[in-house]
Amino acid sequence: MAITIGELAEIPHLQLDVHSGAAGLGREVTWTHVTDLPEPWRWVTGGEFLMTNGMSFPKSAKAQADLVRQLAAKGVAGLGIGENMYCPPLTKAVSTISDELGFPVLWIRYPLPFVAISRAVAEATLLDQSQRLSRTVRMYDLIRRRTAHGADPAALLSALARELGCEIQVCERATGEPWFPDSPPLDPTVSDAIAALSDSSKNVAGGAYGLPSIGDRAAMLTDIPRHPGAALVALSDPKVSVDPIQLQHAATVVAIELSQTRLMLEHERRYKSGLLTQMLEGRMDIPAVADQLAELGLDPASAVLVAAHSDDTNRMLDLHNSLWRRSLPYLCRLRMDTAHVLVPDGPDTDAVLIRALGPTARIGVSGKIGSLSRFQDAAREASWALSIAERRGIVVSRYGSAVPWIGLSDVADAQTLLDRILRPVLDYDEKHQSQLVETLDMFLQNQRSWQRTAQAMHIHRQTVMYRIRKVEALTDRDVADTNSLTELWLAVRAAELLSIPRTETSPSRHLK
């Protein structure tokens, strides 16, 4: 059972004197806490008897009154100040607000050690602490039973909610959306507040961030250890407050569950990435791949291939998890700074990808694959669409829905132009690991200046001249001739749209 402030003040050897707030002597004390922080209310969980030597206690009447008001609002049981130590004189404002709120302020006689009060509270609340410990043990035992019996995450969360006496949900820290598939969404007011929540927010107590109330329910959020992209949200009756320390234990239990889930997802990601790599490289047994896709819930007839990029590295790395959370069957492969994703096409496909990759996303979507025999065409279509999205600065480009900026109508046109003009150069680069196409592109971007091209590529001017002359010989075109120059420029841009790499070791995805 708990001890009240009044009962604590009546213990003879403690010799506590009530300064003000006598109406609140019935407040229950669950713990003691010693602090000299300037804003102690940020580090409490409720029910504490807060003790201070007054070293950081404010001097002005307004600041003293605000301190008492904040402590009372955070559910602190009472405030004990070391007498004849470092506390400035208490103003009348302290007595006024303390009496008004029924928040006890007590003097701790010098030289009584604060630990004597802590021991008295610990002895009086032994049963309550034992019950808290039992509840904590039961929460951690849930993981053992979850592992032994294979219960789903929803069952684990329900059991934790019963122990805490509130509703709990796991959400994405960045968006406020459910972390597990098929979980009910949070109220938009709460999810929007989570998305806007900053790590520097000062609306925090006991390691939990305060969130807007929903109707008659209070809401708080705590981060989940070792999973910075996830958070635990508690929704409770304000009359039955959730212990933030117990919520921290629940978050640790959830962290273990998330680690197990992420391990499963990583095994799944590797398998799917390997399958998609085979398909992209044209190394697939079509009947066998069709069977594998069917097992994963993917039908080529209604699927599209996506090529995407985002400046947010974490979102790129977490893309497969985002698709899983939204219950989308998928194949996903990440290479360098481009993700390729095979997903069913639908009215929400674009929105899901944009939400997953964030505001810097650039997404190219192929036409529907239809048959696996058309997969390589779909890969070129996706790359083509991504190039257009990047060139135009738009988020999503779907193949066939926009006129490319260089006037080519589709992949076939670009491929024909490329093969007719640049194919000998591309073949030469591949055979000799040279950089003729890259040099031609840089030469054209630098207004055919030998010197500027050499500086941009960090090579000698004579090397630039040699390479351009080699391009002219291989293509039978003269860069001094306007018609030849136009054809070469269009061919280089077509190569860029088709994402033809310059060399196997080239650091860029496209020609720049």
Short mmCIF file of C-alpha atoms in Angstrom, two decimals:
data_model
loop_
_atom_site.label_atom_id
_atom_site.label_comp_id
_atom_site.label_asym_id
_atom_site.label_seq_id
_atom_site.Cartn_x
_atom_site.Cartn_y
_atom_site.Cartn_z
CA MET A 1 0.00 0.00 0.00
CA ALA A 2 1.09 3.62 -0.56
CA ILE A 3 1.85 6.21 2.09
CA THR A 4 0.37 9.71 1.97
CA ILE A 5 2.23 13.00 2.39
CA GLY A 6 0.37 13.54 5.65
CA GLU A 7 1.41 10.14 7.01
CA LEU A 8 4.99 10.83 5.96
CA ALA A 9 4.92 14.17 7.80
CA GLU A 10 3.69 12.43 10.98
CA ILE A 11 6.68 10.07 11.22
CA PRO A 12 8.46 11.53 14.28
CA HIS A 13 12.09 11.03 13.35
CA LEU A 14 11.65 12.70 9.96
CA GLN A 15 10.54 16.01 11.53
CA LEU A 16 8.95 17.33 8.34
CA ASP A 17 7.17 20.71 8.58
CA VAL A 18 4.31 21.65 6.27
CA HIS A 19 4.90 25.04 4.65
CA SER A 20 1.75 25.17 2.48
CA GLY A 21 -0.73 23.06 0.52
CA ALA A 22 -2.11 21.24 3.58
CA ALA A 23 -5.25 20.37 1.62
CA GLY A 24 -3.16 17.94 -0.41
CA LEU A 25 -1.71 15.94 2.47
CA GLY A 26 -3.80 13.00 1.30
CA ARG A 27 -1.72 12.68 -1.89
CA GLU A 28 -0.15 9.25 -2.16
CA VAL A 29 3.61 8.83 -2.46
CA THR A 30 4.88 5.97 -4.63
CA TRP A 31 8.54 6.95 -4.76
CA THR A 32 11.07 9.62 -3.80
CA HIS A 33 13.33 11.54 -6.11
CA VAL A 34 16.18 13.96 -5.37
CA THR A 35 16.87 16.67 -7.92
CA ASP A 36 18.39 20.11 -8.39
CA LEU A 37 17.52 20.40 -12.07
CA PRO A 38 15.98 23.73 -13.11
CA GLU A 39 12.95 21.99 -14.70
CA PRO A 40 12.44 18.90 -12.52
CA TRP A 41 8.93 18.20 -13.82
CA ARG A 42 10.44 16.87 -17.05
CA TRP A 43 12.04 13.92 -15.22
CA VAL A 44 9.17 12.62 -13.08
CA THR A 45 6.50 10.00 -13.72
CA GLY A 46 3.92 10.98 -11.11
CA GLY A 47 3.51 10.07 -7.43
CA GLU A 48 7.03 11.13 -6.39
CA PHE A 49 7.90 13.07 -3.26
CA LEU A 50 10.46 15.40 -4.80
CA MET A 51 13.35 16.53 -2.58
CA THR A 52 15.79 19.38 -3.31
CA ASN A 53 18.45 21.41 -1.51
CA GLY A 54 17.13 24.44 -3.41
CA MET A 55 20.32 25.18 -5.31
CA SER A 56 18.47 25.64 -8.63
CA PHE A 57 15.22 26.90 -7.10
CA PRO A 58 14.10 30.09 -8.88
CA LYS A 59 14.14 33.45 -7.05
CA SER A 60 11.24 35.35 -8.61
CA ALA A 61 7.67 34.95 -7.40
CA LYS A 62 6.39 34.10 -10.88
CA ALA A 63 9.06 31.46 -11.52
CA GLN A 64 8.48 29.86 -8.10
CA ALA A 65 4.72 29.72 -8.71
CA ASP A 66 5.27 28.24 -12.18
CA LEU A 67 7.51 25.54 -10.70
CA VAL A 68 4.83 24.48 -8.22
CA ARG A 69 2.17 24.56 -10.92
CA GLN A 70 4.22 22.36 -13.27
CA LEU A 71 4.99 19.81 -10.55
CA ALA A 72 1.34 19.56 -9.59
CA ALA A 73 0.32 19.15 -13.24
CA LYS A 74 2.76 16.25 -13.66
CA GLY A 75 1.24 14.40 -10.70
CA VAL A 76 4.10 14.90 -8.23
CA ALA A 77 2.87 14.05 -4.71
CA GLY A 78 4.70 16.88 -2.96
CA LEU A 79 7.87 18.95 -2.71
CA GLY A 80 10.39 18.78 0.15
CA ILE A 81 12.98 21.58 0.44
CA GLY A 82 16.13 21.28 2.55
CA GLU A 83 15.94 23.89 5.31
CA ASN A 84 18.88 26.28 5.86
CA MET A 85 20.60 25.07 2.68
CA TYR A 86 20.64 26.83 -0.70
CA CYS A 87 17.01 27.64 -1.43
CA PRO A 88 16.19 31.34 -1.90
CA PRO A 89 13.36 32.72 0.30
CA LEU A 90 9.96 31.31 -0.68
CA THR A 91 7.60 34.01 -1.89
CA LYS A 92 3.95 34.44 -1.00
CA ALA A 93 3.15 33.20 -4.54
CA VAL A 94 4.35 29.72 -3.55
CA SER A 95 1.95 29.56 -0.60
CA THR A 96 -0.91 30.90 -2.71
CA ILE A 97 -0.58 28.48 -5.63
CA SER A 98 0.30 25.57 -3.35
CA ASP A 99 -2.84 26.09 -1.23
CA GLU A 100 -4.94 26.68 -4.35
CA LEU A 101 -3.83 23.42 -6.00
CA GLY A 102 -3.62 21.39 -2.82
CA PHE A 103 0.04 20.68 -3.56
CA PRO A 104 2.05 20.15 -0.34
CA VAL A 105 5.35 21.98 0.12
CA LEU A 106 7.35 20.78 3.13
CA TRP A 107 10.55 21.79 4.89
CA ILE A 108 13.12 19.07 5.53
CA ARG A 109 15.00 19.98 8.71
CA TYR A 110 18.76 20.21 8.52
CA PRO A 111 20.72 17.92 8.84
CA LEU A 112 18.24 15.08 8.20
CA PRO A 113 19.62 13.05 5.24
CA PHE A 114 17.24 12.73 2.32
CA VAL A 115 17.89 9.00 2.24
CA ALA A 116 16.03 8.63 5.56
CA ILE A 117 12.87 9.84 3.85
CA SER A 118 13.51 7.54 0.89
CA ARG A 119 13.84 4.54 3.20
CA ALA A 120 10.63 5.41 5.00
CA VAL A 121 8.73 5.60 1.72
CA ALA A 122 10.32 2.38 0.42
CA GLU A 123 9.31 0.48 3.55
CA ALA A 124 5.77 1.86 3.45
CA THR A 125 5.29 1.05 -0.24
CA LEU A 126 6.93 -2.38 -0.18
CA LEU A 127 3.73 -4.18 -1.21
CA ASP A 128 3.05 -1.73 -4.04
CA GLN A 129 6.63 -2.10 -5.34
CA SER A 130 6.29 -5.88 -5.12
CA GLN A 131 3.17 -5.72 -7.27
CA ARG A 132 4.96 -3.48 -9.80
CA LEU A 133 7.86 -5.95 -9.92
CA SER A 134 5.47 -8.86 -10.46
CA ARG A 135 3.79 -6.97 -13.29
CA THR A 136 7.18 -6.28 -14.89
CA VAL A 137 8.18 -9.95 -14.63
CA ARG A 138 4.89 -10.99 -16.25
CA MET A 139 5.49 -8.59 -19.15
CA TYR A 140 8.93 -10.05 -19.88
CA ASP A 141 7.54 -13.55 -19.52
CA LEU A 142 5.21 -12.78 -22.43
CA ILE A 143 8.21 -12.94 -24.79
CA ARG A 144 9.12 -16.42 -23.55
CA ARG A 145 5.56 -17.64 -24.09
CA ARG A 146 5.40 -15.86 -27.47
CA THR A 147 8.55 -17.70 -28.60
CA ALA A 148 7.37 -21.04 -27.24
CA HIS A 149 3.84 -20.96 -28.65
CA GLY A 150 4.27 -18.75 -31.72
CA ALA A 151 1.54 -16.25 -30.86
CA ASP A 152 1.10 -13.38 -33.29
CA PRO A 153 2.21 -9.82 -32.41
CA ALA A 154 -1.40 -8.71 -31.86
CA ALA A 155 -1.76 -11.24 -29.04
CA LEU A 156 1.46 -9.96 -27.44
CA LEU A 157 0.27 -6.35 -27.59
CA SER A 158 -3.12 -7.30 -26.14
CA ALA A 159 -1.43 -9.05 -23.20
CA LEU A 160 0.81 -6.03 -22.57
CA ALA A 161 -2.22 -3.75 -22.72
CA ARG A 162 -3.95 -5.83 -20.02
CA GLU A 163 -0.92 -5.54 -17.76
CA LEU A 164 -0.71 -1.78 -18.25
CA GLY A 165 -4.45 -1.22 -18.06
CA CYS A 166 -4.61 0.75 -21.30
CA GLU A 167 -4.69 0.39 -25.08
CA ILE A 168 -1.29 0.27 -26.77
CA GLN A 169 -0.24 0.43 -30.40
CA VAL A 170 3.08 0.29 -32.22
CA CYS A 171 3.52 2.90 -34.93
CA GLU A 172 6.10 4.29 -37.31
CA ARG A 173 7.89 7.18 -35.60
CA ALA A 174 8.11 9.26 -38.78
CA THR A 175 4.48 8.96 -39.92
CA GLY A 176 2.36 7.76 -36.99
CA GLU A 177 1.06 4.91 -39.14
CA PRO A 178 0.73 1.33 -37.78
CA TRP A 179 4.00 -0.62 -37.68
CA PHE A 180 2.39 -4.05 -38.05
CA PRO A 181 0.20 -4.95 -41.06
CA ASP A 182 -3.58 -4.96 -40.59
CA SER A 183 -3.35 -2.97 -37.35
CA PRO A 184 -6.09 -0.36 -36.80
CA PRO A 185 -4.88 3.19 -37.53
CA LEU A 186 -4.49 5.73 -34.77
CA ASP A 187 -6.81 8.70 -34.59
CA PRO A 188 -5.55 11.25 -37.17
CA THR A 189 -5.03 13.83 -34.42
CA VAL A 190 -2.59 11.47 -32.68
CA SER A 191 -0.85 10.20 -35.83
CA ASP A 192 -0.36 13.77 -37.11
CA ALA A 193 1.08 14.79 -33.74
CA ILE A 194 3.51 11.85 -33.86
CA ALA A 195 4.64 12.75 -37.39
CA ALA A 196 5.27 16.32 -36.22
CA LEU A 197 6.96 15.27 -32.96
CA SER A 198 10.54 16.41 -32.62
CA ASP A 199 13.20 14.69 -30.53
CA SER A 200 13.76 18.10 -28.92
CA SER A 201 10.15 18.35 -27.76
CA LYS A 202 9.90 19.50 -24.15
CA ASN A 203 6.48 17.93 -23.63
CA VAL A 204 8.06 14.93 -21.96
CA ALA A 205 7.84 13.32 -18.53
CA GLY A 206 9.46 10.12 -17.31
CA GLY A 207 10.79 9.38 -20.79
CA ALA A 208 7.33 9.58 -22.41
CA TYR A 209 6.14 12.30 -24.77
CA GLY A 210 2.71 13.80 -24.23
CA LEU A 211 0.28 13.62 -27.17
CA PRO A 212 -3.11 15.28 -27.76
CA SER A 213 -5.98 13.67 -25.84
CA ILE A 214 -8.61 11.77 -27.84
CA GLY A 215 -12.03 12.34 -26.36
CA ASP A 216 -11.77 11.16 -22.77
CA ARG A 217 -8.51 9.26 -23.32
CA ALA A 218 -5.01 10.51 -22.58
CA ALA A 219 -2.20 9.62 -25.01
CA MET A 220 1.55 9.29 -24.56
CA LEU A 221 4.43 7.99 -26.66
CA THR A 222 7.69 6.32 -25.75
CA ASP A 223 10.45 5.37 -28.17
CA ILE A 224 11.30 1.70 -28.58
CA PRO A 225 14.91 0.76 -27.72
CA ARG A 226 17.16 -0.18 -30.68
CA HIS A 227 14.35 0.62 -33.14
CA PRO A 228 14.49 4.37 -33.85
CA GLY A 229 11.85 4.05 -36.57
CA ALA A 230 9.21 2.70 -34.18
CA ALA A 231 7.33 4.01 -31.14
CA LEU A 232 4.87 2.70 -28.57
CA VAL A 233 1.68 4.69 -27.99
CA ALA A 234 -0.50 4.29 -24.90
CA LEU A 235 -4.14 5.44 -24.81
CA SER A 236 -5.68 5.45 -21.35
CA ASP A 237 -8.38 6.77 -19.06
CA PRO A 238 -6.94 9.94 -17.47
CA LYS A 239 -8.34 8.78 -14.11
CA VAL A 240 -6.22 5.62 -14.29
CA SER A 241 -2.79 6.97 -15.22
CA VAL A 242 -0.26 4.76 -16.98
CA ASP A 243 3.05 4.41 -15.16
CA PRO A 244 5.69 5.67 -17.64
CA ILE A 245 8.31 3.38 -16.10
CA GLN A 246 6.09 0.35 -16.73
CA LEU A 247 5.53 1.70 -20.25
CA GLN A 248 9.33 1.71 -20.72
CA HIS A 249 9.42 -1.99 -19.76
CA ALA A 250 6.61 -2.68 -22.24
CA ALA A 251 8.61 -0.85 -24.93
CA THR A 252 11.59 -3.11 -24.21
CA VAL A 253 9.40 -6.20 -24.61
CA VAL A 254 8.08 -4.80 -27.89
CA ALA A 255 11.69 -4.13 -29.00
CA ILE A 256 12.45 -7.85 -28.67
CA GLU A 257 9.38 -8.67 -30.77
CA LEU A 258 10.38 -6.11 -33.42
CA SER A 259 13.90 -7.56 -33.56
CA GLN A 260 12.48 -11.02 -34.23
CA THR A 261 10.14 -9.63 -36.87
CA ARG A 262 12.94 -7.68 -38.56
CA LEU A 263 15.08 -10.83 -38.65
CA MET A 264 12.26 -12.65 -40.43
CA LEU A 265 11.80 -9.74 -42.84
CA GLU A 266 15.53 -9.64 -43.57
CA HIS A 267 15.55 -13.33 -44.54
CA GLU A 268 12.52 -12.66 -46.73
CA ARG A 269 14.15 -9.57 -48.27
CA ARG A 270 17.28 -11.49 -49.26
CA TYR A 271 15.27 -14.24 -50.92
CA LYS A 272 13.09 -11.77 -52.83
CA SER A 273 16.06 -9.59 -53.78
CA GLY A 274 17.85 -12.61 -55.22
CA LEU A 275 14.78 -13.60 -57.23
CA LEU A 276 14.32 -10.09 -58.62
CA THR A 277 18.02 -9.86 -59.49
CA GLN A 278 17.73 -13.04 -61.56
CA MET A 279 14.71 -11.61 -63.35
CA LEU A 280 16.40 -8.26 -64.03
CA GLU A 281 19.50 -10.00 -65.37
CA GLY A 282 17.42 -12.28 -67.60
CA ARG A 283 18.54 -15.43 -65.78
CA MET A 284 15.18 -17.01 -65.10
CA ASP A 285 13.26 -20.17 -65.82
CA ILE A 286 9.90 -18.59 -66.64
CA PRO A 287 7.66 -21.47 -65.41
CA ALA A 288 9.64 -21.78 -62.16
CA VAL A 289 9.60 -18.03 -61.54
CA ALA A 290 5.87 -17.91 -62.28
CA ASP A 291 5.31 -20.54 -59.57
CA GLN A 292 7.45 -18.58 -57.08
CA LEU A 293 5.58 -15.37 -57.80
CA ALA A 294 2.24 -17.13 -57.37
CA GLU A 295 3.35 -18.35 -53.93
CA LEU A 296 4.18 -14.74 -53.01
CA GLY A 297 0.82 -13.46 -54.24
CA LEU A 298 2.21 -11.67 -57.30
CA ASP A 299 0.49 -11.98 -60.68
CA PRO A 300 2.53 -10.60 -63.62
CA ALA A 301 -0.69 -9.84 -65.46
CA SER A 302 -1.54 -7.09 -62.94
CA ALA A 303 1.94 -6.21 -61.67
CA VAL A 304 4.27 -3.33 -62.55
CA LEU A 305 8.00 -2.86 -62.13
CA VAL A 306 9.11 0.28 -60.30
CA ALA A 307 12.49 2.00 -60.42
CA ALA A 308 12.82 4.53 -57.60
CA HIS A 309 15.24 6.78 -55.78
CA SER A 310 15.08 8.90 -52.61
CA ASP A 311 17.64 11.15 -50.96
CA ASP A 312 16.52 9.69 -47.63
CA THR A 313 18.83 6.67 -47.23
CA ASN A 314 16.90 5.27 -44.27
CA ARG A 315 13.67 5.25 -46.25
CA MET A 316 15.39 3.45 -49.11
CA LEU A 317 16.76 0.80 -46.75
CA ASP A 318 13.36 0.42 -45.09
CA LEU A 319 11.33 0.31 -48.32
CA HIS A 320 10.67 -3.43 -48.18
CA ASN A 321 9.46 -3.10 -44.58
CA SER A 322 7.12 -0.27 -45.57
CA LEU A 323 5.58 -2.43 -48.30
CA TRP A 324 5.18 -5.30 -45.83
CA ARG A 325 3.44 -3.02 -43.32
CA ARG A 326 0.92 -2.07 -45.97
CA SER A 327 0.24 -5.75 -46.76
CA LEU A 328 1.52 -5.41 -50.35
CA PRO A 329 3.09 -8.52 -51.92
CA TYR A 330 6.40 -7.45 -53.42
CA LEU A 331 9.88 -8.18 -54.68
CA CYS A 332 12.45 -5.51 -53.82
CA ARG A 333 16.08 -5.03 -54.72
CA LEU A 334 18.33 -2.11 -53.75
CA ARG A 335 21.50 -1.48 -55.74
CA MET A 336 23.62 1.65 -55.31
CA ASP A 337 21.00 4.42 -55.07
CA THR A 338 18.19 2.77 -57.06
CA ALA A 339 15.46 0.48 -55.81
CA HIS A 340 13.61 -1.88 -58.13
CA VAL A 341 10.26 -3.11 -56.86
CA LEU A 342 7.77 -5.56 -58.35
CA VAL A 343 4.31 -4.85 -56.92
CA PRO A 344 0.66 -5.24 -57.92
CA ASP A 345 -0.66 -2.16 -59.68
CA GLY A 346 -3.65 -0.48 -58.11
CA PRO A 347 -5.23 2.86 -57.25
CA ASP A 348 -3.08 3.21 -54.11
CA THR A 349 0.25 1.93 -55.48
CA ASP A 350 1.70 5.38 -56.20
CA ALA A 351 0.55 6.77 -52.82
CA VAL A 352 2.10 3.84 -50.93
CA LEU A 353 5.45 4.28 -52.67
CA ILE A 354 5.47 8.05 -52.16
CA ARG A 355 4.61 7.64 -48.48
CA ALA A 356 7.35 5.05 -48.06
CA LEU A 357 10.11 6.99 -49.85
CA GLY A 358 9.27 10.48 -48.58
CA PRO A 359 9.25 13.96 -50.13
CA THR A 360 12.47 13.51 -52.14
CA ALA A 361 11.17 10.43 -53.96
CA ARG A 362 11.52 10.04 -57.71
CA ILE A 363 9.55 7.06 -59.01
CA GLY A 364 9.31 5.49 -62.46
CA VAL A 365 6.56 2.93 -63.09
CA SER A 366 6.51 0.54 -66.05
CA GLY A 367 3.46 -0.53 -67.95
CA LYS A 368 1.74 -3.67 -66.68
CA ILE A 369 4.06 -6.62 -67.19
CA GLY A 370 1.39 -8.98 -68.48
CA SER A 371 3.71 -11.88 -69.25
CA LEU A 372 7.12 -12.71 -67.79
CA SER A 373 8.48 -12.89 -71.31
CA ARG A 374 8.01 -9.09 -71.37
CA PHE A 375 9.90 -8.48 -68.12
CA GLN A 376 13.04 -7.02 -69.71
CA ASP A 377 10.88 -4.52 -71.61
CA ALA A 378 9.24 -3.56 -68.31
CA ALA A 379 12.68 -3.00 -66.76
CA ARG A 380 13.59 -0.58 -69.53
CA GLU A 381 10.21 1.13 -69.20
CA ALA A 382 10.70 1.65 -65.45
CA SER A 383 14.18 3.12 -65.95
CA TRP A 384 12.87 5.31 -68.76
CA ALA A 385 10.06 6.61 -66.54
CA LEU A 386 12.46 7.24 -63.63
CA SER A 387 14.74 9.27 -65.90
CA ILE A 388 11.79 11.42 -66.94
CA ALA A 389 10.74 11.91 -63.31
CA GLU A 390 14.26 13.06 -62.41
CA ARG A 391 14.63 15.33 -65.43
CA ARG A 392 11.25 16.99 -64.87
CA GLY A 393 11.47 17.11 -61.08
CA ILE A 394 8.20 15.22 -60.60
CA VAL A 395 7.54 12.53 -58.01
CA VAL A 396 5.96 9.82 -60.17
CA SER A 397 6.27 9.17 -63.87
CA ARG A 398 4.36 6.30 -65.44
CA TYR A 399 5.62 4.87 -68.69
CA GLY A 400 3.57 6.11 -71.63
CA SER A 401 1.79 8.85 -69.67
CA ALA A 402 4.19 11.68 -70.52
CA VAL A 403 6.15 12.84 -73.56
CA PRO A 404 9.88 12.54 -72.82
CA TRP A 405 11.78 15.78 -72.75
CA ILE A 406 13.89 14.88 -75.79
CA GLY A 407 10.84 13.98 -77.89
CA LEU A 408 11.27 10.20 -78.10
CA SER A 409 7.90 8.53 -77.70
CA ASP A 410 8.92 5.25 -76.04
CA VAL A 411 11.69 2.80 -75.17
CA ALA A 412 11.65 1.29 -78.64
CA ASP A 413 12.40 4.67 -80.24
CA ALA A 414 15.21 5.36 -77.79
CA GLN A 415 16.67 1.86 -78.23
CA THR A 416 16.60 2.20 -82.01
CA LEU A 417 18.39 5.56 -81.86
CA LEU A 418 20.94 4.21 -79.40
CA ASP A 419 21.69 1.10 -81.45
CA ARG A 420 21.95 3.05 -84.69
CA ILE A 421 24.39 5.68 -83.39
CA LEU A 422 26.12 4.71 -80.13
CA ARG A 423 26.15 0.91 -80.18
CA PRO A 424 29.76 0.64 -81.52
CA VAL A 425 30.95 3.02 -78.80
CA LEU A 426 29.08 1.17 -76.04
CA ASP A 427 30.50 -2.12 -77.24
CA TYR A 428 34.01 -0.64 -77.34
CA ASP A 429 33.63 0.69 -73.75
CA GLU A 430 32.44 -2.68 -72.54
CA LYS A 431 35.25 -4.56 -74.23
CA HIS A 432 38.08 -2.21 -73.23
CA GLN A 433 36.67 -0.84 -69.93
CA SER A 434 37.05 2.63 -71.42
CA GLN A 435 35.04 5.83 -70.94
CA LEU A 436 34.26 7.03 -74.44
CA VAL A 437 30.52 7.60 -73.88
CA GLU A 438 31.16 9.39 -70.58
CA THR A 439 33.76 11.60 -72.24
CA LEU A 440 31.40 12.39 -75.14
CA ASP A 441 28.65 13.33 -72.69
CA MET A 442 30.98 15.61 -70.70
CA PHE A 443 32.34 17.12 -73.91
CA LEU A 444 28.83 18.04 -75.07
CA GLN A 445 27.87 19.41 -71.64
CA ASN A 446 30.93 21.66 -71.68
CA GLN A 447 30.09 23.22 -75.05
CA ARG A 448 32.72 21.13 -76.83
CA SER A 449 35.57 22.75 -74.89
CA TRP A 450 38.56 20.46 -74.74
CA GLN A 451 40.03 22.23 -71.73
CA ARG A 452 36.85 22.41 -69.61
CA THR A 453 36.10 18.76 -70.35
CA ALA A 454 39.62 17.76 -69.29
CA GLN A 455 39.26 19.74 -66.05
CA ALA A 456 35.83 18.27 -65.30
CA MET A 457 37.12 14.71 -65.80
CA HIS A 458 40.55 15.33 -64.22
CA ILE A 459 42.37 14.06 -67.30
CA HIS A 460 44.77 15.60 -69.83
CA ARG A 461 43.43 17.68 -72.72
CA GLN A 462 45.13 15.36 -75.20
CA THR A 463 43.26 12.39 -73.68
CA VAL A 464 39.94 14.14 -74.32
CA MET A 465 40.91 14.81 -77.91
CA TYR A 466 41.97 11.18 -78.43
CA ARG A 467 38.71 9.84 -77.02
CA ILE A 468 36.48 12.16 -79.06
CA ARG A 469 38.37 11.27 -82.21
CA LYS A 470 37.80 7.59 -81.35
CA VAL A 471 34.06 8.25 -80.98
CA GLU A 472 34.01 9.98 -84.36
CA ALA A 473 35.75 7.01 -85.95
CA LEU A 474 33.43 4.44 -84.38
CA THR A 475 30.23 6.35 -85.22
CA ASP A 476 31.40 7.79 -88.55
CA ARG A 477 30.30 11.23 -87.36
CA ASP A 478 32.10 14.54 -87.03
CA VAL A 479 31.47 16.65 -83.90
CA ALA A 480 32.09 19.76 -85.98
CA ASP A 481 29.09 18.90 -88.17
CA THR A 482 25.73 20.17 -86.85
CA ASN A 483 23.72 17.15 -88.02
CA SER A 484 26.24 14.71 -86.54
CA LEU A 485 26.43 16.69 -83.33
CA THR A 486 22.63 16.63 -82.93
CA GLU A 487 22.49 12.88 -83.48
CA LEU A 488 25.25 12.24 -80.96
CA TRP A 489 23.58 14.45 -78.34
CA LEU A 490 20.21 12.72 -78.81
CA ALA A 491 21.84 9.30 -78.62
CA VAL A 492 23.60 10.17 -75.35
CA ARG A 493 20.31 11.42 -73.89
CA ALA A 494 18.57 8.24 -75.06
CA ALA A 495 21.25 6.21 -73.28
CA GLU A 496 20.58 8.23 -70.15
CA LEU A 497 16.84 7.57 -70.33
CA LEU A 498 17.49 3.88 -70.87
CA SER A 499 19.96 3.90 -67.95
CA ILE A 500 22.77 2.42 -70.01
CA PRO A 501 25.82 2.34 -67.66
CA ARG A 502 29.07 3.80 -68.85
CA THR A 503 31.20 1.08 -67.27
CA GLU A 504 30.64 -1.68 -64.77
CA THR A 505 32.48 0.35 -62.10
CA SER A 506 30.84 3.69 -62.90
CA PRO A 507 29.63 5.35 -59.70
CA SER A 508 26.61 6.98 -61.34
CA ARG A 509 23.30 5.48 -62.25
CA HIS A 510 22.80 7.69 -65.28
CA LEU A 511 24.91 9.75 -67.58
CA LYS A 512 25.27 13.21 -66.11
#
